[in-house]
Coordinates of C-alpha atoms and ligand atoms in Angstrom, one line a residue:
M21 CA 64.2 119.7 50.9
A22 CA 67.3 120.3 53.5
T23 CA 70.5 121.1 52.0
N24 CA 73.5 118.9 54.3
L25 CA 74.6 121.8 55.4
E26 CA 70.9 122.7 56.6
K27 CA 71.2 119.3 58.2
L28 CA 74.1 120.4 60.3
E29 CA 73.5 123.3 61.2
D30 CA 69.9 121.9 62.4
L31 CA 72.2 119.5 64.7
V32 CA 73.9 122.4 65.9
E33 CA 70.9 124.1 67.0
K34 CA 69.2 121.3 68.4
R35 CA 72.7 120.3 70.4
S36 CA 72.8 124.1 71.8
E37 CA 69.2 123.6 72.7
A38 CA 69.8 120.5 74.8
L39 CA 73.2 122.4 76.4
Q40 CA 69.7 124.9 77.7
G41 CA 68.8 122.5 80.0
G42 CA 65.5 123.3 81.4
G43 CA 66.6 126.7 80.5
E44 CA 68.3 130.3 81.8
K45 CA 66.0 131.0 84.1
R46 CA 66.3 127.8 85.9
L47 CA 69.9 127.5 85.2
S48 CA 70.7 130.6 87.3
K49 CA 69.1 129.8 89.7
Q50 CA 71.0 126.4 90.5
Y51 CA 74.0 128.7 91.0
Q52 CA 72.3 131.1 92.9
Q53 CA 71.0 128.0 95.5
G54 CA 75.0 127.8 95.4
K55 CA 74.9 124.5 93.2
L56 CA 76.4 123.5 90.1
T57 CA 74.7 122.5 86.7
A58 CA 74.3 118.9 85.5
R59 CA 76.9 120.0 82.9
D60 CA 79.1 122.0 85.0
R61 CA 79.8 118.8 87.3
I62 CA 80.7 116.4 84.6
D63 CA 83.1 118.5 83.1
L64 CA 85.0 119.0 86.8
L65 CA 84.6 115.1 87.2
L66 CA 86.0 114.2 84.1
D67 CA 89.3 115.0 82.5
K68 CA 89.3 117.7 80.2
G69 CA 88.2 116.8 76.9
S70 CA 86.4 113.5 77.1
F71 CA 83.1 113.3 77.4
E72 CA 81.5 111.8 74.7
E73 CA 77.9 111.9 75.6
Y74 CA 74.7 109.5 74.5
D75 CA 71.1 110.0 74.2
M76 CA 70.8 113.7 74.0
F77 CA 68.5 113.8 72.3
V78 CA 65.7 111.7 74.3
I79 CA 62.6 113.3 75.8
H80 CA 59.6 111.6 77.3
R81 CA 57.1 110.0 75.7
L82 CA 53.7 111.3 78.3
K83 CA 50.9 112.0 76.6
D84 CA 48.8 113.4 79.6
F85 CA 48.6 116.1 82.2
G86 CA 49.9 118.6 79.1
M87 CA 53.2 116.8 79.2
E88 CA 52.7 116.5 75.7
D89 CA 53.4 119.5 74.2
H90 CA 56.6 120.0 77.5
S91 CA 59.8 118.2 76.5
F92 CA 63.1 119.0 76.7
Y93 CA 66.1 117.4 75.8
T94 CA 67.8 114.7 77.2
D95 CA 65.3 114.6 79.7
G96 CA 66.4 115.7 82.8
V97 CA 69.5 113.6 82.8
V98 CA 73.1 114.4 80.9
T99 CA 74.3 110.4 80.6
G100 CA 77.7 109.4 78.7
H101 CA 81.2 107.9 79.5
G102 CA 84.8 109.5 79.5
T103 CA 87.9 109.4 82.0
I104 CA 89.3 110.2 85.4
D105 CA 93.3 109.8 85.7
G106 CA 93.2 108.6 81.8
R107 CA 90.6 105.4 83.2
V108 CA 87.1 105.0 81.6
V109 CA 84.2 105.8 84.4
Y110 CA 80.2 106.1 83.1
V111 CA 78.4 109.3 83.9
F112 CA 75.0 110.2 84.3
S113 CA 73.8 113.8 86.1
Q114 CA 70.5 114.4 86.7
D115 CA 69.7 118.2 85.8
F116 CA 67.2 119.9 88.7
T117 CA 66.2 122.1 85.9
I118 CA 64.4 120.0 83.9
F119 CA 61.4 118.9 86.1
G120 CA 63.4 118.8 88.7
G121 CA 65.3 115.5 88.3
S122 CA 62.5 113.2 88.3
L123 CA 62.7 110.3 86.8
S124 CA 60.5 109.0 83.9
E125 CA 60.6 106.3 81.7
T126 CA 63.0 107.8 79.2
F127 CA 65.1 109.0 81.9
A128 CA 65.6 105.7 83.5
K129 CA 66.3 103.7 80.3
K130 CA 69.2 106.1 80.2
I131 CA 70.9 105.6 83.0
C132 CA 69.8 101.5 82.5
K133 CA 71.9 102.2 79.2
V134 CA 74.8 103.2 80.7
M135 CA 74.9 100.9 83.7
D136 CA 75.1 98.1 81.3
M137 CA 77.6 99.5 78.8
A138 CA 79.9 100.2 82.3
M139 CA 79.0 96.5 83.5
K140 CA 80.0 95.1 80.1
V141 CA 83.1 97.5 79.8
G142 CA 83.9 96.6 83.9
A143 CA 84.0 100.5 83.6
P144 CA 83.1 102.1 87.4
I145 CA 79.7 104.0 87.3
I146 CA 79.2 107.3 89.2
G147 CA 75.8 109.3 89.8
L148 CA 75.1 113.0 90.4
N149 CA 72.4 112.9 92.1
D150 CA 69.9 116.4 92.2
S151 CA 66.3 114.9 91.8
G152 CA 63.1 115.2 93.1
G153 CA 62.4 111.6 92.4
A154 CA 60.0 109.6 90.9
R155 CA 58.2 111.9 88.4
I156 CA 55.0 112.4 89.5
Q157 CA 52.9 112.4 85.9
E158 CA 54.3 109.2 84.8
G159 CA 53.3 106.8 87.8
V160 CA 53.8 103.1 87.5
M161 CA 56.3 103.8 84.8
S162 CA 58.6 105.9 86.7
L163 CA 58.6 103.5 89.7
S164 CA 59.2 100.6 86.8
G165 CA 62.1 103.2 86.2
Y166 CA 63.7 103.1 89.5
A167 CA 63.3 98.9 89.7
E168 CA 65.1 98.6 86.8
I169 CA 68.6 100.8 87.7
F170 CA 67.9 99.3 91.3
Q171 CA 68.1 95.5 90.0
R172 CA 71.3 97.0 87.8
N173 CA 72.6 99.0 90.7
I174 CA 72.3 95.0 92.6
M175 CA 74.1 93.4 89.6
A176 CA 76.5 95.6 89.4
S177 CA 77.3 95.7 93.5
G178 CA 81.0 94.0 94.0
V179 CA 81.3 93.7 89.8
V180 CA 82.5 97.4 89.6
P181 CA 82.6 100.5 91.7
Q182 CA 80.0 102.4 92.3
L183 CA 80.0 106.2 93.8
S184 CA 77.0 108.3 94.4
A185 CA 77.1 112.1 95.1
I186 CA 74.2 113.7 96.3
L187 CA 73.9 117.5 94.9
G188 CA 70.8 119.0 95.5
P189 CA 67.7 117.7 97.2
C190 CA 67.2 113.8 96.4
A191 CA 63.4 111.9 97.6
G192 CA 62.1 108.9 97.1
G193 CA 63.6 106.7 94.6
A194 CA 66.6 109.1 93.9
V195 CA 67.8 108.2 97.4
Y196 CA 67.6 104.5 97.6
S197 CA 69.4 103.3 94.0
P198 CA 72.8 105.6 96.0
A199 CA 71.8 103.9 99.3
L200 CA 72.5 100.6 96.8
T201 CA 75.9 101.6 95.3
D202 CA 79.4 101.8 98.0
F203 CA 79.6 105.2 98.7
I204 CA 77.8 108.5 99.5
L205 CA 79.2 111.8 99.0
M206 CA 77.2 114.7 99.6
S207 CA 77.5 118.6 99.5
D208 CA 77.2 120.7 102.1
K209 CA 74.1 122.5 102.8
T210 CA 73.1 122.2 99.3
S211 CA 71.7 118.4 99.5
Y212 CA 69.3 116.6 101.3
M213 CA 68.5 112.6 101.1
F214 CA 65.1 111.8 102.3
V215 CA 62.7 108.9 101.7
T216 CA 60.1 111.6 102.1
G217 CA 60.3 115.2 102.7
P218 CA 59.5 117.5 105.4
K219 CA 56.2 118.6 103.8
V220 CA 55.1 114.9 104.1
V221 CA 56.8 114.1 107.7
K222 CA 54.4 117.3 109.2
S223 CA 50.8 115.9 107.4
V224 CA 52.0 111.9 108.4
T225 CA 53.4 112.2 112.1
G226 CA 52.7 115.9 112.8
E227 CA 56.4 116.7 113.2
I228 CA 57.8 119.5 112.0
I229 CA 61.7 119.7 110.5
T230 CA 63.8 121.6 108.4
P231 CA 65.0 119.7 105.4
E232 CA 68.9 120.5 106.9
N233 CA 67.8 118.4 110.5
L234 CA 66.1 115.7 108.3
G235 CA 68.2 114.9 105.7
G236 CA 71.0 117.6 105.0
A237 CA 74.8 116.4 104.5
N238 CA 75.5 116.7 108.5
V239 CA 72.9 114.7 109.6
H240 CA 74.0 111.7 107.2
N241 CA 77.6 112.0 107.5
S242 CA 77.5 112.2 111.9
K243 CA 73.9 110.7 112.5
S244 CA 72.3 108.2 110.3
G245 CA 75.6 107.8 108.3
V246 CA 74.2 107.0 105.1
S247 CA 76.6 109.6 103.6
H248 CA 80.7 108.8 103.4
L249 CA 82.1 111.7 102.8
M250 CA 80.8 115.8 102.9
G251 CA 82.3 118.2 100.1
D252 CA 82.1 121.9 101.3
N253 CA 80.2 122.7 98.0
D254 CA 80.0 120.8 94.6
Q255 CA 83.5 121.7 93.5
D256 CA 84.5 120.0 96.4
T257 CA 82.6 117.0 96.8
I258 CA 83.2 116.2 92.9
K259 CA 87.6 116.5 94.0
Y260 CA 86.7 113.9 96.8
L261 CA 85.1 111.8 94.3
R262 CA 87.8 111.7 91.7
K263 CA 90.4 111.3 94.6
L264 CA 88.2 108.2 95.8
I265 CA 87.9 106.7 92.4
S266 CA 92.3 106.6 92.3
Y267 CA 92.3 104.3 95.1
M268 CA 90.3 101.5 93.1
P269 CA 90.3 99.1 90.4
S270 CA 88.0 99.4 87.4
N271 CA 86.4 96.2 88.8
Y272 CA 86.7 93.5 90.4
M273 CA 89.2 91.2 88.1
E274 CA 91.7 94.4 88.0
A275 CA 94.3 95.3 90.6
P276 CA 93.9 98.7 92.1
P277 CA 96.0 100.9 90.2
I278 CA 99.7 101.3 91.3
V279 CA 100.7 105.3 92.1
E280 CA 103.9 106.5 91.7
T281 CA 105.9 107.8 94.9
T282 CA 108.7 109.1 96.2
D283 CA 108.3 108.4 99.5
T284 CA 110.6 105.5 100.7
I285 CA 109.8 102.3 101.8
D286 CA 112.2 102.4 105.0
R287 CA 111.3 105.5 106.5
I288 CA 112.0 105.4 110.2
E289 CA 109.4 107.5 112.6
E290 CA 111.3 107.9 115.7
K291 CA 108.0 109.4 117.2
L292 CA 106.2 106.4 117.3
N293 CA 108.7 104.7 120.1
T294 CA 107.3 107.0 122.2
I295 CA 103.7 107.7 121.1
I296 CA 102.0 105.2 123.2
P297 CA 101.7 106.7 126.6
E298 CA 102.6 105.3 129.6
D299 CA 98.9 105.6 131.3
P300 CA 97.1 102.9 129.4
K301 CA 94.3 104.9 129.7
K302 CA 95.8 107.8 128.3
P303 CA 94.4 108.6 124.4
Y304 CA 97.2 109.4 121.8
S305 CA 96.4 110.2 117.9
M306 CA 95.8 107.0 115.6
K307 CA 95.3 109.4 113.0
E308 CA 98.9 110.6 113.7
V309 CA 99.8 106.8 113.4
I310 CA 98.5 106.7 110.4
N311 CA 99.9 109.4 108.8
L312 CA 103.4 108.6 109.7
I313 CA 103.2 105.2 108.6
V314 CA 101.4 105.4 105.3
D315 CA 102.8 107.4 101.8
K316 CA 103.0 110.6 102.5
G317 CA 99.6 112.4 102.2
S318 CA 98.1 109.5 100.8
F319 CA 95.0 109.0 103.6
L320 CA 91.9 109.6 102.5
E321 CA 89.2 109.1 105.6
I322 CA 85.8 107.8 105.0
H323 CA 82.7 108.4 107.5
K324 CA 85.0 110.4 108.9
D325 CA 82.2 111.9 111.7
Y326 CA 80.6 109.0 112.3
A327 CA 81.1 106.2 114.5
K328 CA 84.4 107.7 115.2
N329 CA 85.8 105.2 117.5
I330 CA 86.9 103.1 114.8
I331 CA 88.8 105.0 111.4
I332 CA 88.6 103.9 108.3
G333 CA 89.9 104.7 105.0
F334 CA 92.2 104.7 101.7
S335 CA 95.6 105.1 101.6
R336 CA 98.5 103.5 100.2
F337 CA 102.3 102.6 100.9
N338 CA 104.6 101.9 98.4
G339 CA 102.1 103.6 96.2
R340 CA 100.1 100.7 96.6
S341 CA 96.4 101.2 97.8
V342 CA 95.1 99.9 101.3
G343 CA 91.9 100.0 103.1
I344 CA 93.0 101.0 106.6
V345 CA 90.8 99.7 110.0
A346 CA 92.0 101.5 113.1
N347 CA 90.2 101.8 116.5
N348 CA 90.8 104.9 117.6
P349 CA 91.9 105.7 121.7
S350 CA 91.1 108.8 121.4
Y351 CA 87.0 108.8 121.1
I352 CA 85.1 106.3 124.2
A353 CA 88.6 105.0 124.0
G354 CA 88.4 103.0 121.1
V355 CA 85.6 100.1 121.7
L356 CA 83.8 98.8 119.4
D357 CA 79.6 99.4 119.8
I358 CA 76.6 98.6 117.5
E359 CA 77.9 101.6 114.6
A360 CA 82.0 100.7 114.5
S361 CA 81.2 97.5 114.0
K362 CA 78.9 98.2 111.2
K363 CA 81.1 100.6 109.5
A364 CA 84.2 98.5 109.4
A365 CA 82.7 95.7 108.5
R366 CA 81.0 97.1 104.9
F367 CA 84.6 98.8 104.6
V368 CA 85.7 95.9 105.2
R369 CA 83.7 93.6 102.3
F370 CA 84.5 97.0 100.0
C371 CA 87.9 96.6 100.0
D372 CA 87.7 92.6 100.2
A373 CA 85.1 93.0 96.7
F374 CA 87.8 95.1 95.1
N375 CA 90.6 93.0 95.7
I376 CA 92.1 96.5 98.5
P377 CA 94.3 95.1 101.2
L378 CA 93.6 95.3 104.6
V379 CA 95.7 96.7 107.1
T380 CA 94.2 96.8 110.7
L381 CA 95.7 98.9 113.6
V382 CA 94.7 97.4 117.1
D383 CA 94.2 99.5 120.6
V384 CA 91.0 98.1 121.4
P385 CA 89.2 97.5 124.6
G386 CA 86.7 95.4 123.8
F387 CA 83.1 95.7 122.9
L388 CA 81.1 97.9 124.8
P389 CA 78.5 96.9 127.4
G390 CA 75.6 97.1 128.5
S391 CA 71.9 96.8 128.1
G392 CA 71.6 100.0 124.9
Q393 CA 74.3 97.6 123.1
E394 CA 72.6 94.5 124.0
Y395 CA 69.1 95.7 122.7
G396 CA 70.3 96.9 119.7
G397 CA 71.8 93.7 119.0
I398 CA 75.3 94.5 119.0
I399 CA 75.9 90.3 118.8
F400 CA 74.5 90.6 115.4
H401 CA 76.4 93.9 114.4
G402 CA 79.6 92.5 115.9
A403 CA 79.8 89.5 114.3
K404 CA 79.1 91.7 111.0
L405 CA 82.7 92.5 111.8
L406 CA 83.6 89.2 112.6
F407 CA 82.2 88.0 109.1
A408 CA 83.8 90.3 107.0
Y409 CA 87.2 89.9 107.7
G410 CA 87.0 86.5 108.1
E411 CA 85.6 86.2 104.8
A412 CA 88.2 88.4 103.3
T413 CA 90.3 86.8 101.3
V414 CA 92.5 89.9 100.0
P415 CA 96.3 90.5 102.0
K416 CA 95.4 91.2 105.8
V417 CA 98.3 93.3 107.8
T418 CA 97.0 93.8 111.4
V419 CA 99.7 95.7 114.2
T420 CA 98.6 95.6 117.7
L421 CA 99.9 98.9 119.2
R422 CA 98.2 98.6 122.4
K423 CA 94.7 97.0 123.4
S424 CA 93.8 94.1 122.3
Y425 CA 91.4 92.1 124.0
G426 CA 88.4 88.9 124.1
G427 CA 86.4 88.6 121.4
A428 CA 87.4 92.3 120.2
H429 CA 91.0 91.4 119.7
I430 CA 89.6 88.1 117.2
V431 CA 87.4 90.4 115.4
M432 CA 90.1 93.2 114.8
S433 CA 91.7 90.6 111.9
G434 CA 93.0 88.5 114.0
K435 CA 95.2 85.8 112.7
Q436 CA 92.8 82.7 113.2
L437 CA 90.6 85.3 110.8
R438 CA 93.4 84.1 107.9
G439 CA 95.1 87.4 109.2
D440 CA 98.4 86.8 106.9
V441 CA 101.2 88.8 108.9
N442 CA 100.1 90.0 112.3
Y443 CA 102.7 92.8 113.7
A444 CA 102.4 93.2 117.6
W445 CA 104.2 97.0 119.4
P446 CA 106.0 96.0 122.7
S447 CA 103.2 98.2 124.5
A448 CA 100.6 95.6 122.7
E449 CA 98.4 94.0 125.9
I450 CA 96.6 90.8 124.2
A451 CA 94.6 88.9 126.7
V452 CA 91.5 88.0 127.4
M453 CA 90.3 91.1 129.4
G454 CA 91.7 94.1 130.7
A455 CA 93.6 93.4 134.9
K456 CA 90.6 95.2 136.6
G457 CA 87.4 93.4 134.7
A458 CA 90.0 89.7 135.3
V459 CA 91.3 90.4 139.2
E460 CA 87.3 90.9 139.7
V461 CA 86.0 87.7 138.1
L462 CA 89.1 85.3 139.2
E463 CA 89.4 87.3 142.7
G464 CA 86.4 88.4 143.9
R465 CA 85.3 85.8 146.4
S466 CA 88.4 85.5 148.1
L467 CA 88.5 89.8 148.1
S468 CA 85.5 90.2 149.6
K469 CA 86.3 88.9 152.5
I470 CA 88.7 91.6 153.5
T471 CA 87.1 93.9 155.6
D472 CA 89.0 96.6 155.8
K473 CA 88.5 98.3 152.5
E474 CA 92.3 99.4 152.5
V475 CA 93.8 96.4 152.7
R476 CA 91.3 94.8 150.2
Q477 CA 92.2 97.9 147.7
K478 CA 95.4 97.5 148.2
E479 CA 95.3 93.6 147.6
I480 CA 93.3 94.5 144.6
V481 CA 96.4 96.7 143.0
K482 CA 98.5 94.3 144.0
K483 CA 96.7 91.2 142.2
E484 CA 95.6 93.1 138.9
N485 CA 99.5 94.4 139.1
E486 CA 100.0 91.1 139.0
Y487 CA 97.7 90.0 136.1
T488 CA 99.3 92.9 134.1
K489 CA 102.4 91.8 134.1
R490 CA 101.6 88.0 133.1
F491 CA 98.8 88.7 130.8
A492 CA 98.9 92.4 129.4
N493 CA 102.0 92.1 126.7
P494 CA 102.3 90.9 123.4
Y495 CA 104.8 87.9 124.2
Q496 CA 102.2 85.4 125.7
A497 CA 100.2 85.2 121.9
A498 CA 103.9 85.8 120.2
S499 CA 104.9 82.4 122.5
H500 CA 102.0 80.5 120.6
G501 CA 102.3 82.2 117.5
F502 CA 99.5 84.0 117.5
V503 CA 101.6 87.2 116.3
D504 CA 104.0 86.4 114.1
D505 CA 107.1 89.4 115.3
I506 CA 107.6 91.9 118.0
I507 CA 107.7 94.8 116.2
E508 CA 109.7 98.1 117.3
P509 CA 107.0 101.0 116.2
R510 CA 109.3 103.1 114.6
S511 CA 110.2 100.6 111.7
T512 CA 106.3 100.1 111.2
R513 CA 105.9 101.2 107.3
F514 CA 108.8 99.5 106.6
R515 CA 107.8 95.9 108.1
I516 CA 104.2 97.1 106.6
C517 CA 105.3 97.9 102.9
R518 CA 107.5 94.4 102.7
S519 CA 104.3 92.4 104.4
L520 CA 102.7 93.8 100.9
E521 CA 105.0 93.6 98.5
M522 CA 105.4 89.6 99.5
L523 CA 101.3 89.4 99.6
S524 CA 101.0 91.0 96.5
N525 CA 100.4 87.5 94.7
K526 CA 98.5 86.3 97.5
K527 CA 95.8 83.3 95.9
E528 CA 92.8 82.4 98.7
K529 CA 89.8 81.3 98.2
N530 CA 86.5 80.7 100.0
P531 CA 84.7 77.7 99.6
G532 CA 82.4 77.1 96.5
K533 CA 78.7 78.5 97.7
K534 CA 75.7 80.2 95.9
H535 CA 76.2 83.6 98.7
S536 CA 77.0 83.7 102.4
N537 CA 74.8 84.9 104.4
I538 CA 76.8 87.7 106.9
P539 CA 74.3 88.6 109.5
L540 CA 72.6 92.1 108.3
Ligands
LIG610 C1 57.6 116.1 88.7 C2 58.8 117.6 89.7 C3 58.6 116.8 90.8 C4 58.7 115.7 90.8 C5 59.9 118.7 91.4 N1 59.5 118.9 90.8 N2 59.8 117.0 91.9 N3 58.2 117.2 88.9 N4 58.0 115.2 89.7 N5 58.8 114.5 91.8 C6 59.0 119.8 89.5 C7 58.5 121.0 90.5 O1 57.1 120.3 89.8 C8 59.0 122.3 89.7 O2 58.9 122.5 88.2 C9 60.7 121.8 89.9 O3 60.7 120.2 90.0 C10 61.6 122.7 90.9 O4 61.0 121.8 92.0 P1 60.7 123.1 93.5 O5 59.5 122.2 94.3 O6 60.3 124.4 93.1 O7 62.1 122.8 94.1 P2 62.3 123.0 95.3 O8 61.8 124.4 96.3 O9 63.7 123.5 95.5 O10 62.3 121.7 96.4 C11 62.5 120.1 95.6 C12 61.8 119.2 96.3 C13 60.4 119.6 96.0 C14 62.0 119.1 98.0 C15 62.5 118.0 95.6 O11 60.5 119.3 94.5 C16 59.4 118.4 96.7 O12 59.5 117.8 97.3 N6 59.2 117.3 95.5 C17 58.9 115.8 95.6 C18 59.6 115.3 96.3 C19 58.4 113.6 95.8 O13 58.1 113.3 97.0 N7 58.8 112.9 95.3 C20 58.0 111.5 94.9 C21 59.0 110.8 96.0 S1 58.4 109.5 95.3 P3 58.6 123.7 87.6 O14 58.0 124.3 86.8 O15 58.0 124.9 89.2 O16 60.0 124.6 88.0 C22 59.4 108.3 94.4 C23 58.9 107.0 94.2 C24 60.3 105.4 94.5 O17 60.3 108.7 94.3 C25 60.0 105.1 95.3 C26 60.8 103.9 95.1 C27 61.5 103.0 96.2

């Protein structure tokens, strides 16, 4: 019979065994591959000493495939809770050194347990993924485990923020749970996401492709848009996780945390008065505009390399979190297309779900015309953004800097989509369409009668100038109250800060319903 001291020593020994994951050899392989271990990652993510682990002694229950004599404590996933900047979060960190981080029945149960706890206490769920997907030896038990996790992801959506970091080769089920969460972050060169890996792709379709080209961090951050942020390595990705969560409340019933700032709300930025080029076709840096008006250094851009014609990200005004949506005149003139609409719509919905006010900066020539966009369903996808803004009940402050034409004018948080405060700069052009298009439609017949080319061109320019003078300004919209005020660009920060302060108690409700039916 063991003494109490021996029992204590036994516990210490078991703990130490659990901390070894899949063993020294496999742990050093992680480092050789430029990755951190599951436990290193948790240490970096959470406030020092705040991690409390659950289910360290769980092992799998499989009695087949020789697995009965082959098990490790944790069964390949480290789970528990801790704090980030003093706020509770739940975390699971998959351990690739144990059966490739693959998901067994017990592994899934551990994840479900922390997800259930997070829902009970209203805390974010952060998944650190490094997994070969369903544990092949476990068959349908593994599939069922995934389904249990997916169902919880779906139920937690809009209740608590869910963030996923991809920190290794993630395949199969290991990518679908992240896909159901709010944000995905990847580490450059060491993380991959695919439904099926290159070997299966080759055997099924004959396509030969490297893991990097099939589902590397660059592919998902720039081409597919599946990933929202990319870190240079695990350390960097985890830093982004901590930063990202700082803008969010712990759950949908709370307001985002207010962060102390030394930046004054009435900071005047003279540069803004001259930042818009005289030539309306010339671009300028919308990112510079953003950085000049928000609390200094507070802008975190999301989806930086995907659909670059629209800029989205979190920031703060006077310490309060906001979601920023801004057209980007430096990339295909900031036109709205399928990808930009989808990117912004999802972001608007996240902000609305978690009480994060929206600040929209408009310079949009319209929707991208053409068969490519029509065949791709721009009508449906553009409608997503329209729907998202119209449905959002968080404070919405909009500033039109330059172009705001046609449907895109309405979509970009227009007044009639329950925009709370809509400002325009004197350089704003708010109209149905630009002068060139308008003159072509309105004057086409009379212009075609002018046979002399030179005379016709002169007449076109004259008509365009007339149209620009009459319509391409903010005063027509202001005369109808569609913009609330025309403001000096240099005082934009002050006007936004004051509006957000005024709107901080805003209460707006949508009609009762089961759920809306956004065009997906
Ligand atoms: C059991 C697995 C495993 C898995 C990896 N391992 N994946 N064990 N089930 N799914 C084990 C390996 O046998 C190996 O064990 C160790 O983990 C490391 O794997 P390696 O292949 O040596 O590593 P690497 O070369 O880095 O390749 C990683 C990988 C590859 C790309 C993830 O292992 C792979 O392709 N795995 C299978 C991926 C997959 O198709 N999963 C099933 C998806 S179906 P030893 O003992 O040698 O160290 C799915 C269904 C759910 O998930 C769908 C829900 C919608």
